[in-house]
Coordinates of C-alpha atoms in Angstrom, one line a residue:
X121 CA 66.3 95.9 86.6
X122 CA 64.7 94.2 89.6
X123 CA 62.2 96.4 91.5
X124 CA 64.0 95.7 94.8
X125 CA 67.2 97.0 93.2
X126 CA 65.6 100.2 92.0
X127 CA 64.4 101.2 95.5
X128 CA 66.8 102.2 98.2
X129 CA 67.5 99.6 100.9
X130 CA 65.6 99.7 104.1
X131 CA 67.9 100.3 107.1
X132 CA 67.2 98.3 110.2
X133 CA 68.9 99.2 113.5
X134 CA 68.8 98.1 117.1
X135 CA 67.7 100.8 119.7
X136 CA 71.4 101.1 120.6
X137 CA 72.0 102.4 117.0
X138 CA 73.9 99.2 115.9
X139 CA 73.1 98.4 112.3
X140 CA 71.3 95.1 111.8
X141 CA 71.5 95.4 108.1
X142 CA 70.3 97.1 104.9
X143 CA 67.6 95.1 103.2
X144 CA 66.4 95.4 99.6
X145 CA 62.7 95.1 99.5
X146 CA 60.1 95.5 96.8
X147 CA 57.6 98.4 97.0
X148 CA 54.8 96.1 98.4
X149 CA 56.9 94.1 100.9
X150 CA 55.2 93.5 104.2
X151 CA 56.8 93.7 107.7
X152 CA 56.7 89.9 107.9
X153 CA 59.0 89.7 104.9
X154 CA 61.4 92.1 106.5
X155 CA 61.4 90.1 109.7
X156 CA 62.2 87.0 107.8
X157 CA 65.1 88.8 106.0
X158 CA 66.4 90.0 109.4
X159 CA 66.3 86.4 110.7
X160 CA 68.1 85.1 107.6
X161 CA 70.8 87.7 108.2
X162 CA 71.4 86.3 111.7
X163 CA 68.8 88.2 113.7
X164 CA 66.3 86.8 116.1
X165 CA 63.4 84.6 114.9
X166 CA 60.5 86.6 113.4
X167 CA 58.2 85.7 116.3
X168 CA 60.6 87.6 118.6
X169 CA 60.9 90.8 116.6
X170 CA 59.1 94.1 116.9
X171 CA 59.8 96.6 114.1
X172 CA 59.3 100.2 114.9
X173 CA 59.2 103.2 112.4
X174 CA 58.9 106.5 114.1
X175 CA 56.1 106.0 116.6
X176 CA 54.5 103.1 114.8
X177 CA 54.9 99.4 115.7
X178 CA 54.6 97.6 112.4
X179 CA 52.0 94.8 112.1
X180 CA 53.1 91.8 110.0
X181 CA 50.7 92.9 107.3
X182 CA 51.9 96.5 107.1
X183 CA 53.6 97.5 103.9
X184 CA 57.1 98.6 105.0
X185 CA 57.7 101.4 102.5
X186 CA 54.2 102.9 103.1
X187 CA 54.8 103.0 106.9
X188 CA 58.3 104.6 106.4
X189 CA 56.8 107.2 104.1
X190 CA 54.0 108.2 106.5
X191 CA 56.1 108.0 109.7
X192 CA 58.9 110.3 108.3
X193 CA 61.4 107.8 109.8
X194 CA 64.5 107.2 107.8
X195 CA 65.0 103.7 109.3
X196 CA 63.3 100.9 111.2
X197 CA 64.3 100.0 114.7
X198 CA 64.3 96.3 115.8
X199 CA 63.3 95.4 119.4
X200 CA 63.7 91.8 120.4
X201 CA 60.9 90.4 122.5
X202 CA 61.5 87.0 124.0
X203 CA 58.7 84.9 122.9
X204 CA 57.0 82.0 124.7
X205 CA 59.0 78.8 124.1
X206 CA 55.7 77.0 123.7
X207 CA 53.8 79.4 121.5
X208 CA 56.9 80.9 119.7
X209 CA 55.1 84.2 119.7
X210 CA 52.5 86.1 121.5
X211 CA 50.5 84.1 124.1
X212 CA 46.8 84.1 124.9
X213 CA 44.8 83.0 128.0
X214 CA 42.2 80.3 127.5
X215 CA 40.4 81.5 130.7
X216 CA 39.6 85.0 129.7
X217 CA 40.0 84.8 125.9
X218 CA 42.0 88.1 125.7
X219 CA 43.8 89.2 122.7
X220 CA 47.2 87.4 122.3
X221 CA 50.2 89.5 123.2
X222 CA 53.9 89.2 124.2
X223 CA 54.4 89.1 128.0
X224 CA 50.7 88.4 128.7
X225 CA 51.5 85.4 130.8
X226 CA 54.2 85.9 133.4
X227 CA 56.8 83.4 134.6
X228 CA 54.4 82.1 137.2
X229 CA 51.6 81.5 134.7
X230 CA 49.5 84.5 135.8
X231 CA 47.6 86.3 133.0
X232 CA 48.0 90.1 133.1
X233 CA 44.5 90.6 131.7
X234 CA 42.5 88.5 134.2
X235 CA 45.0 87.7 137.0
X236 CA 44.2 84.0 136.8
X237 CA 46.8 81.2 136.6
X238 CA 46.2 78.1 134.4
X239 CA 45.0 79.7 131.1
X240 CA 48.2 78.8 129.3
X241 CA 50.2 75.6 129.0
X242 CA 54.0 75.4 128.5
X243 CA 55.0 72.1 127.0
X244 CA 58.2 70.2 127.8
X245 CA 60.3 69.6 124.6
X246 CA 61.8 66.4 126.1
X247 CA 58.5 64.6 127.0
X248 CA 54.7 65.1 126.6
X249 CA 54.1 66.9 129.9
X250 CA 52.5 70.4 130.0
X251 CA 52.6 72.9 132.8
X252 CA 50.6 76.0 133.8
X253 CA 53.7 78.1 134.1
X254 CA 57.3 78.4 132.8
X255 CA 58.4 78.2 136.4
X256 CA 56.8 74.8 136.8
X257 CA 58.3 73.7 133.4
X258 CA 61.8 74.9 134.4
X259 CA 61.6 72.9 137.6
X260 CA 60.4 69.9 135.8
X261 CA 63.2 70.0 133.3
X262 CA 65.8 70.6 136.0
X263 CA 64.8 67.5 138.0
X264 CA 63.2 65.2 135.4
X265 CA 65.6 65.8 132.5
X266 CA 68.8 66.6 134.4
X267 CA 71.1 65.6 131.5
X268 CA 69.4 68.0 129.1
X269 CA 69.4 70.8 131.8
X270 CA 73.1 70.4 132.7
X271 CA 74.3 70.0 129.1
X272 CA 72.9 73.4 128.2
X273 CA 70.0 72.2 126.1
X274 CA 67.6 74.2 128.3
X275 CA 67.3 78.0 129.1
X276 CA 68.4 78.0 132.7
X277 CA 68.4 81.8 133.0
X278 CA 64.7 82.1 133.9
X279 CA 65.0 79.7 136.8
X280 CA 68.3 81.3 138.0
X281 CA 66.6 84.7 138.0
X282 CA 63.6 83.2 139.9
X283 CA 66.0 81.8 142.6
X284 CA 67.9 85.1 142.8
X285 CA 64.6 86.9 143.5
X286 CA 63.6 84.4 146.1
X287 CA 66.9 84.8 147.9
X288 CA 66.6 88.6 147.8
X289 CA 63.3 88.6 149.7

């Protein structure tokens, strides 16, 4: 009998309680493997997942069953963190050299750690241009790649939210 079949499946749920799935994992499976299994089952990309057991946020190298055993948590919760479209994961600032993390660089290109703008570049997927902020990239795509923008090949929600905030001021 397969080792993964001999062990009970790992239950993954959203914070709302909605079941994401039950995943058969081997005793030594790492969080990165569980993230991949969640993705293959229709979940978000692994770079946008945070897995939480009890009060522990799992690192990709953590052994899932060991964390579950020490956290006294019967299941793992999945939190989706929107990753940077350029980095596809946590960002870092080249100006201050801080530790990469999700949400480090805001929509306007400002680093939370050092307060400077310009330490991160967001690349356009339709041409070779790079920009110091997602705001500048979104404006570039809206006006330079209008067909892509209007056809839904670009995330317009960020720029729409920015414009909504500007009007509210």
